[in-house]
Each structure stands twice: as C-alpha cells, then as structure tokens.
C-alpha cells in the first residue's frame, strides 16, 4: 500500500501505522482519524459522498508531506483519504506521523489535516434529512503562504 | 485549439457534466475558458471569486496560457478531510 | 477491556480506538502511541522494563481523564500503559481521544501524555549496551497546578 | 504501630526489597518513616528533595500522620509514557 492514497476502499488505521513504523529510532506515533458525523450545522446527516480530482489530490498530498518534512525533519508520514459513499461513523481520512519524539509527531499530524482542508482538491457532498448540499470550505491556493503559516500555527510548534 | 474542461462538485452539478470539450482561439487563458463556461452556465458566476484552476492536473493561475489538448479543471472551494 | 488500564499484555491500537468510538456525534479521533526506541542519550538501548505502582497509577490516570474532561467537555478518552519487559519498537503507552471536532481530540490526547509523564507512578528501567539505569523524570505532585497548566499549554488549546 | 513500606524503581534496588514492615511510634508521619529508611539505606538520602509519597495508594503529603496497618509508598521521580 502506498503511504499516500485516495481510495474508495475502507481505511484501516493499522495500515497507516504500519506504513510509518519499522525503524528502531521512532519513539512516537500520532494519528488522526476523521469520521463522518451524524449531524452538521443543525442538519441530520444520512451519509456523505466524497469526490476528488484524484491525480491532483495525490500530488498535493505529496506536497503537504514535503512541507511537513521541511518543518519537522525526519518525521515519517502517511495519509489516506477515502472517496465515494461513506456512512455515519466511517473514516474519511487517516493520517499517521511517526517521529523520534512526540512533539514532532503531534505537530506533523495536525499540520497535515489542516493543510488537507486548505488545499487538497476533494469535496464533501452532504446528504441530510430533507436535502443535500456540497460543502465548500477554503479556496485552494497551494502558493498562499499565509494559509500555510496558519496551519503551522495550529500545530503549536 | 481544443481543450478538455473538467468540472467538480457543485460545478459539475450545475453543468450536468463532469467533462466537456471546447474550441478556443490560440492564446486563450484558463480565465478565458472560465468566462466562456460562465456564459453557458450563468449560475457558475457565483464562483468567480472563489474558483481555483488546474491545468493538466497541476494547480495553475487563471492567467495561464492554454495549449492544444490541455485539460483545464475548475475547482470550487475544497472540503476534504 | 477497561478504558484505563495498566497491563503486561501487548497494547493494541484498535482496542483503544474501539473504546472511544461508537457515537455518531464523533468527528475526530486522535491517538498517541509511545514506542521503545533503540537509543537514548547516546546509549544503545537493548530493552526496557516498566514498573508501576498499579493501584495508584490507575487512580491517577482516572484523575487525568477527569482533568481533560473539565478542559475539553465531551471528549472520550482511553489510556493503556504497559508494564514489564518491552522490546525495541513495542508500544509502552497508547492514548485515544475522540471528539466532535479535531482540535479537542488533539488537545486532549496531547494533554494526557504530558500529564502521564508528570504524575503517573510508573518507572522506566533502561537496559543498554554496557549497563542499566532507572530513568527519573518529574517529581510526581498531582496538586502542582503549575505543572498542570504547563501540560495545558503544550496542547496549544 | 506497624506499617508496610513499599519501594519502587531505584529505591527498591537500593533496599534490595520491594516491601518491608516497620514498627513506628504512634503519631509518626510519612516523613518519619522516610527518615528511618534513609538511616538504614543512606544512599536514599539523594532522594530527600525529589521523593513523593502515597499512603494506602493515594498521593499524600510527607506530613501525613500514619495509622496502624497503613501502606506507605515512596516514589522516586516518575518516568512513564
């Protein structure tokens, strides 16, 4: 399994952890799992559909991993994002970050999810009781340094 | 020249199509392709200020000049994660 | 399985995640895995032995979960700490924190590992090439509010 | 009164024992039990400033008065995680 993937298969945390493990120098693994919630802004969500511009999404995830590698050298990262129809409680994204020390693992993991929400070309189609809506978050601009620095700030690094 | 336009999320819903082809004059930019799209689908004008674009699966500026057979994608604000 | 445990059995991340899952309102799970490293302060580590004052360790972990619940209401937490002999790469601690939103899950997870290192009566006996040493970190004082606030600060909350 | 003393980590190594019993005068505190321990095992004096104590498996102050059958634990600086 690739350490970066956009896939319609169910995501498995053990897979992501396995992808960053395997060196005796690692002392910490931080992971993040994003789950489909049953409500959003007062709407009762029935399910989601995620759509991706897949070749670009994979490239941008690679870019984000590169940014994290510059910020926290030596951190090992894996990211899988799911697409297609997801039920309540399904994992939409899993991130694993392994490092010698915990501060870098936590920071890199948090950084990746913040950046994913900023610039990865993936969209969430929410189906709720009584309708559906495309969720629209950030205008994707991978060159926007203010956004990147905001993601760094949120890691508390 | 002939280009392929890829549409995602609500833009795809508005057009009722994920992909379409366009004949554009030589020297056209991604912005020109977008303007023509908005003429055909006026509801897309709501995205004039928030759209991103990619040319051949790399993020690009709206001022990027297009070439024959390019794939131009228009991307509404993203919501992954 | 209890959501708080001190055990000589190998730790399983899936178990911890399962312990905090199960509500459709959860949107984020953050986890932390501490691993035995093959080196420490220039020493080549061969293995570790963890010792606990178990009844107190379990109580203090409950206290920490309570503190996190006050700081981040609604967060679900599970913590397992391993004791006995551990090989390089083994997990010594796993923490899982689930919440509606990612900021609380990350913060609560980070808070727990910081507090564990401050006040849980567990000791690491390091065996390295050429000797062994008991690692001694913080003087445990669960009433020390400055330490607690330092742990909060590190979560970036 | 008779108390049980529990020792951990390097304190246990110094004493060569995880547990021992002591007869102490009524009114003795955890600090008194510690002082007696240091008399028997002078190497433990290095921990005078860094020791924590627990009485009956709850953290306690060194000034805590002990009762018959209490379990007093002396805890060197911790290193879990």
XYZ file of C-alpha atoms in Angstrom, chain C residues 34 50-56 59-60 63 81 92-93 113 116-125 132 134-143, chain D residues 6-14 18 46-47 49-61 71-81:
72
model
C 4.724 5.707 22.614
C 8.452 -0.674 33.113
C 7.346 -0.867 36.720
C 4.160 0.654 38.138
C 2.545 1.251 41.483
C -0.514 -0.114 39.813
C -3.478 0.806 42.018
C -2.250 4.395 42.296
C -6.326 6.221 40.022
C -4.042 8.922 38.669
C -7.719 11.829 37.625
C 0.084 1.744 29.787
C 4.635 1.398 26.043
C 1.522 3.606 26.054
C 0.665 12.093 27.560
C 1.288 10.867 32.385
C 4.919 11.937 32.276
C 4.350 14.331 35.164
C 2.389 12.375 37.740
C 1.642 8.717 36.969
C 3.681 6.398 39.260
C 5.381 4.374 36.533
C 9.139 3.981 36.075
C 11.277 3.064 33.120
C 14.281 0.831 33.701
C 21.266 -0.217 33.047
C 16.422 3.895 36.106
C 15.072 6.879 34.205
C 13.861 9.581 36.578
C 11.786 12.420 35.230
C 9.386 14.571 37.180
C 8.764 14.576 40.927
C 5.146 13.478 40.989
C 2.859 16.024 42.592
C -0.731 15.783 41.412
C -1.620 19.005 43.241
C 6.515 -0.034 49.514
C 9.568 0.886 47.463
C 9.786 1.364 43.706
C 12.364 1.628 40.945
C 15.804 2.609 42.203
C 14.667 2.803 45.814
C 13.703 -0.839 45.539
C 17.128 -1.619 44.058
C 18.906 0.244 46.857
C 10.049 -4.098 47.313
C 19.864 11.525 47.396
C 16.065 11.430 47.075
C 14.283 16.552 47.750
C 12.615 14.597 44.955
C 10.622 11.880 46.699
C 6.835 11.632 46.525
C 4.769 9.587 48.907
C 1.465 7.765 48.866
C -0.479 6.417 51.812
C -2.791 3.485 51.125
C -2.402 4.014 47.378
C -3.312 7.702 47.379
C -0.825 10.503 46.944
C -0.183 12.153 50.308
C 1.996 14.809 51.891
C 0.811 1.130 53.469
C 3.306 3.936 52.817
C 4.872 4.078 49.348
C 7.957 6.115 48.459
C 8.082 7.119 44.825
C 11.188 8.414 43.050
C 10.611 10.839 40.148
C 8.364 9.124 37.622
C 9.205 8.231 34.025
C 6.132 6.642 32.478
C 4.883 7.227 28.964
